[in-house]
């Protein structure tokens, strides 16, 4: 199985890479700075020929098309793409949300994954039962919102869910199952030390969830445990 995971150098992404390699996938992991992605480079040594580390910055113009060109040099198809990379603006208060912060969150959490999906669709279309998983968040659920917190992040993840719904139909016509997922509240740099779920548990759940998906699931917003989330 040929798997691509963005933001593979730490947190949930690193665990996804580790577990995908352990089960035998050939993995392409993206990092903003591959030369500094120490854990990924160690894994590449442990799994010779099974891990390629490529550069990709979600908010850099043209990055998705460039990545697709590089992936095509490594292989002619993809079976699973997990758009995991994301960022959170901390400490936002009503009346003091910065224009740059909101724009940056949208660029990284919405525009980046959307452009990535578009650019990788032709490679996914050649895969076996191909799947595109967009890592969103329950904080992007419109239905669950009742207070002012994590504004930029939440707006960008709600928009990512819409990006998923927009993509799901044409992707389905190509045979690609597209969903968005909430990985749980996970103990990473983003999730913080109080988070109950370990990255390894979230990654295990996400890979299991991806394995169990069928084309009929296209367009769903699911939690890591497979439960349905409200948009
Ligand atoms: N942790 C949670 O509780 C939680 C809950 C809900 C949803 N999520 C979502 O799960 C995903 C992974 O989160 P995490 O907890 O593993 O976060 P994390 O530990 O902060 O890791 C974030 C990853 O995204 C990458 N990234 C950040 N900005 C980027 C950019 N501009 N271009 C490319 N890559 C970029 C980071 O790369 P660098 O190392 O180069 O910065 C890193 O690999 C995110 O989409 C997040 O929103 C997490």
Tab-separated table of N, CA and C and ligand atoms in Angstrom, residues 6-14 30-33 56-60 83-88 90 104 107-109 134-139 153 157 160 181-192 195 197 199 206, ligand 1:
chain	number	residue	atom	x	y	z
A	6	UNK	N	0.849	14.037	5.521
A	6	UNK	CA	1.459	15.360	5.660
A	6	UNK	C	1.694	15.667	7.141
A	7	UNK	N	2.666	16.536	7.400
A	7	UNK	CA	3.004	16.890	8.780
A	7	UNK	C	3.490	15.663	9.535
A	8	UNK	N	4.373	14.898	8.886
A	8	UNK	CA	4.797	13.617	9.443
A	8	UNK	C	5.924	13.701	10.455
A	9	UNK	N	6.399	14.891	10.725
A	9	UNK	CA	7.621	14.958	11.542
A	9	UNK	C	7.387	15.006	13.043
A	10	UNK	N	6.124	15.183	13.473
A	10	UNK	CA	5.861	15.134	14.919
A	10	UNK	C	4.374	14.876	15.166
A	11	UNK	N	4.030	14.708	16.451
A	11	UNK	CA	2.631	14.568	16.836
A	11	UNK	C	1.939	13.362	16.205
A	12	UNK	N	0.676	13.557	15.861
A	12	UNK	CA	-0.132	12.461	15.297
A	12	UNK	C	0.474	11.985	13.975
A	13	UNK	N	0.974	12.932	13.182
A	13	UNK	CA	1.534	12.590	11.868
A	13	UNK	C	2.695	11.619	11.972
A	14	UNK	N	3.602	11.863	12.919
A	14	UNK	CA	4.757	10.976	13.106
A	14	UNK	C	4.296	9.568	13.480
A	30	UNK	N	5.499	14.075	4.489
A	30	UNK	CA	5.952	15.421	4.190
A	30	UNK	C	6.330	16.138	5.494
A	31	UNK	N	7.294	17.023	5.360
A	31	UNK	CA	7.722	17.867	6.476
A	31	UNK	C	8.088	19.223	5.879
A	32	UNK	N	7.944	20.254	6.686
A	32	UNK	CA	8.317	21.566	6.160
A	32	UNK	C	9.817	21.638	5.883
A	33	UNK	N	10.584	20.983	6.781
A	33	UNK	CA	12.039	21.013	6.650
A	33	UNK	C	12.579	19.588	6.784
A	56	UNK	N	7.004	19.887	2.003
A	56	UNK	CA	5.706	20.499	1.635
A	56	UNK	C	5.316	21.488	2.714
A	57	UNK	N	5.003	22.701	2.283
A	57	UNK	CA	4.518	23.730	3.212
A	57	UNK	C	3.111	24.086	2.787
A	58	UNK	N	2.166	23.898	3.701
A	58	UNK	CA	0.755	24.061	3.369
A	58	UNK	C	0.444	25.457	2.832
A	59	UNK	N	1.152	26.464	3.328
A	59	UNK	CA	0.821	27.843	2.980
A	59	UNK	C	1.798	28.449	1.967
A	60	UNK	N	2.477	27.581	1.230
A	60	UNK	CA	3.405	28.096	0.215
A	60	UNK	C	2.773	27.933	-1.168
A	83	UNK	N	-4.191	14.025	5.051
A	83	UNK	CA	-3.797	15.438	5.151
A	83	UNK	C	-3.892	15.815	6.622
A	84	UNK	N	-2.789	15.611	7.318
A	84	UNK	CA	-2.765	15.720	8.780
A	84	UNK	C	-2.209	17.061	9.267
A	85	UNK	N	-1.325	17.677	8.511
A	85	UNK	CA	-0.656	18.904	8.971
A	85	UNK	C	-1.692	19.974	9.314
A	86	UNK	N	-1.445	20.686	10.386
A	86	UNK	CA	-2.363	21.754	10.764
A	86	UNK	C	-1.738	22.647	11.813
A	87	UNK	N	-2.360	23.804	12.039
A	87	UNK	CA	-1.841	24.720	13.054
A	87	UNK	C	-2.979	25.366	13.837
A	88	UNK	N	-2.647	25.737	15.077
A	88	UNK	CA	-3.626	26.342	15.992
A	88	UNK	C	-3.076	27.677	16.482
A	90	UNK	N	-3.123	30.296	19.334
A	90	UNK	CA	-3.504	30.219	20.752
A	90	UNK	C	-3.922	31.577	21.315
A	104	UNK	N	-3.617	33.127	8.147
A	104	UNK	CA	-2.629	32.037	8.201
A	104	UNK	C	-3.316	30.711	8.507
A	107	UNK	N	-4.978	29.540	5.443
A	107	UNK	CA	-3.992	29.093	4.443
A	107	UNK	C	-3.484	27.688	4.779
A	108	UNK	N	-3.184	27.454	6.050
A	108	UNK	CA	-2.579	26.166	6.446
A	108	UNK	C	-3.633	25.069	6.574
A	109	UNK	N	-4.766	25.394	7.212
A	109	UNK	CA	-5.738	24.344	7.560
A	109	UNK	C	-6.796	24.100	6.491
A	134	UNK	N	-9.053	13.921	5.456
A	134	UNK	CA	-8.680	15.279	5.846
A	134	UNK	C	-8.807	15.376	7.364
A	135	UNK	N	-7.700	15.676	8.039
A	135	UNK	CA	-7.749	15.729	9.501
A	135	UNK	C	-8.288	17.090	9.919
A	136	UNK	N	-9.517	17.056	10.415
A	136	UNK	CA	-10.223	18.257	10.839
A	136	UNK	C	-10.231	18.293	12.361
A	137	UNK	N	-11.305	18.808	12.942
A	137	UNK	CA	-11.424	18.851	14.405
A	137	UNK	C	-12.875	19.074	14.778
A	138	UNK	N	-13.241	18.560	15.934
A	138	UNK	CA	-14.584	18.817	16.440
A	138	UNK	C	-14.747	20.313	16.722
A	139	UNK	N	-13.623	21.018	16.886
A	139	UNK	CA	-13.699	22.475	17.088
A	139	UNK	C	-14.186	23.192	15.823
A	153	UNK	N	-8.722	28.916	14.261
A	153	UNK	CA	-8.624	27.463	14.066
A	153	UNK	C	-9.993	26.886	13.708
A	157	UNK	N	-11.177	25.030	10.293
A	157	UNK	CA	-11.535	23.600	10.254
A	157	UNK	C	-12.977	23.426	9.759
A	160	UNK	N	-12.575	23.612	6.230
A	160	UNK	CA	-11.983	22.357	5.733
A	160	UNK	C	-13.067	21.291	5.554
A	181	UNK	N	-11.950	13.834	9.496
A	181	UNK	CA	-11.941	13.153	10.792
A	181	UNK	C	-11.489	14.084	11.914
A	182	UNK	N	-12.035	13.805	13.088
A	182	UNK	CA	-11.531	14.402	14.332
A	182	UNK	C	-10.664	13.324	14.997
A	183	UNK	N	-9.370	13.613	15.220
A	183	UNK	CA	-8.481	12.549	15.722
A	183	UNK	C	-8.589	12.302	17.213
A	184	UNK	N	-9.498	13.022	17.898
A	184	UNK	CA	-9.568	12.957	19.359
A	184	UNK	C	-8.746	14.099	19.945
A	185	UNK	N	-8.848	14.249	21.271
A	185	UNK	CA	-8.015	15.243	21.951
A	185	UNK	C	-6.723	14.515	22.321
A	186	UNK	N	-5.643	14.898	21.630
A	186	UNK	CA	-4.435	14.071	21.627
A	186	UNK	C	-3.248	14.820	22.242
A	187	UNK	N	-2.462	14.098	23.031
A	187	UNK	CA	-1.310	14.669	23.734
A	187	UNK	C	-0.137	14.940	22.777
A	188	UNK	N	-0.196	16.107	22.138
A	188	UNK	CA	0.860	16.536	21.217
A	188	UNK	C	1.176	17.986	21.571
A	189	UNK	N	2.054	18.585	20.791
A	189	UNK	CA	2.343	20.000	21.013
A	189	UNK	C	1.055	20.818	20.920
A	190	UNK	N	0.195	20.446	19.963
A	190	UNK	CA	-1.068	21.178	19.794
A	190	UNK	C	-2.069	20.830	20.891
A	191	UNK	N	-2.231	19.568	21.185
A	191	UNK	CA	-3.245	19.117	22.138
A	191	UNK	C	-2.904	19.411	23.585
A	192	UNK	N	-1.610	19.520	23.900
A	192	UNK	CA	-1.165	19.817	25.262
A	192	UNK	C	-1.083	18.575	26.138
A	195	UNK	N	-4.227	16.340	27.457
A	195	UNK	CA	-5.044	15.547	26.519
A	195	UNK	C	-5.028	14.075	26.915
A	197	UNK	N	-5.710	11.317	25.108
A	197	UNK	CA	-5.362	10.294	24.115
A	197	UNK	C	-3.895	10.421	23.700
A	199	UNK	N	-0.767	9.958	21.018
A	199	UNK	CA	-0.677	9.975	19.549
A	199	UNK	C	-0.743	8.570	18.952
A	206	UNK	N	-7.064	5.992	13.575
A	206	UNK	CA	-7.247	6.624	12.260
A	206	UNK	C	-6.929	5.648	11.128
B	1	LIG	N1	-3.868	17.229	19.125
B	1	LIG	C1	-5.187	17.353	19.186
B	1	LIG	O1	-5.792	17.263	20.286
B	1	LIG	C2	-5.975	17.585	17.943
B	1	LIG	C3	-7.386	17.662	18.067
B	1	LIG	C4	-8.148	17.870	16.918
B	1	LIG	C5	-7.527	17.954	15.680
B	1	LIG	N2	-6.160	17.890	15.590
B	1	LIG	C6	-5.565	17.988	14.254
B	1	LIG	O2	-4.675	16.906	14.049
B	1	LIG	C7	-3.626	17.287	13.144
B	1	LIG	C8	-2.274	16.967	13.774
B	1	LIG	O3	-2.192	17.667	15.001
B	1	LIG	P1	-1.067	17.406	16.097
B	1	LIG	O4	-1.737	17.427	17.406
B	1	LIG	O5	-0.212	16.265	15.710
B	1	LIG	O6	-0.259	18.779	15.961
B	1	LIG	P2	1.286	19.142	16.148
B	1	LIG	O7	1.946	18.198	17.073
B	1	LIG	O8	1.292	20.588	16.450
B	1	LIG	O9	1.875	18.883	14.676
B	1	LIG	C9	1.430	19.662	13.606
B	1	LIG	C10	2.076	19.180	12.329
B	1	LIG	O10	1.622	20.034	11.271
B	1	LIG	C11	2.767	20.574	10.620
B	1	LIG	N3	2.522	21.934	10.129
B	1	LIG	C12	2.199	23.041	10.838
B	1	LIG	N4	2.138	24.110	10.028
B	1	LIG	C13	2.437	23.657	8.788
B	1	LIG	C14	2.552	24.281	7.523
B	1	LIG	N5	2.393	25.602	7.355
B	1	LIG	N6	2.878	23.523	6.449
B	1	LIG	C15	3.070	22.193	6.582
B	1	LIG	N7	3.004	21.549	7.758
B	1	LIG	C16	2.679	22.276	8.839
B	1	LIG	C17	3.855	20.594	11.686
B	1	LIG	O11	5.130	20.680	11.068
B	1	LIG	P3	6.356	21.480	11.805
B	1	LIG	O12	6.916	20.512	12.790
B	1	LIG	O13	7.257	21.832	10.689
B	1	LIG	O14	5.739	22.688	12.485
B	1	LIG	C18	3.600	19.274	12.372
B	1	LIG	O15	4.148	18.210	11.636
B	1	LIG	C19	-3.832	18.795	12.887
B	1	LIG	O16	-4.513	18.961	11.672
B	1	LIG	C20	-4.722	19.219	14.045
B	1	LIG	O17	-5.490	20.349	13.735
B	1	LIG	C21	-5.384	17.694	16.681
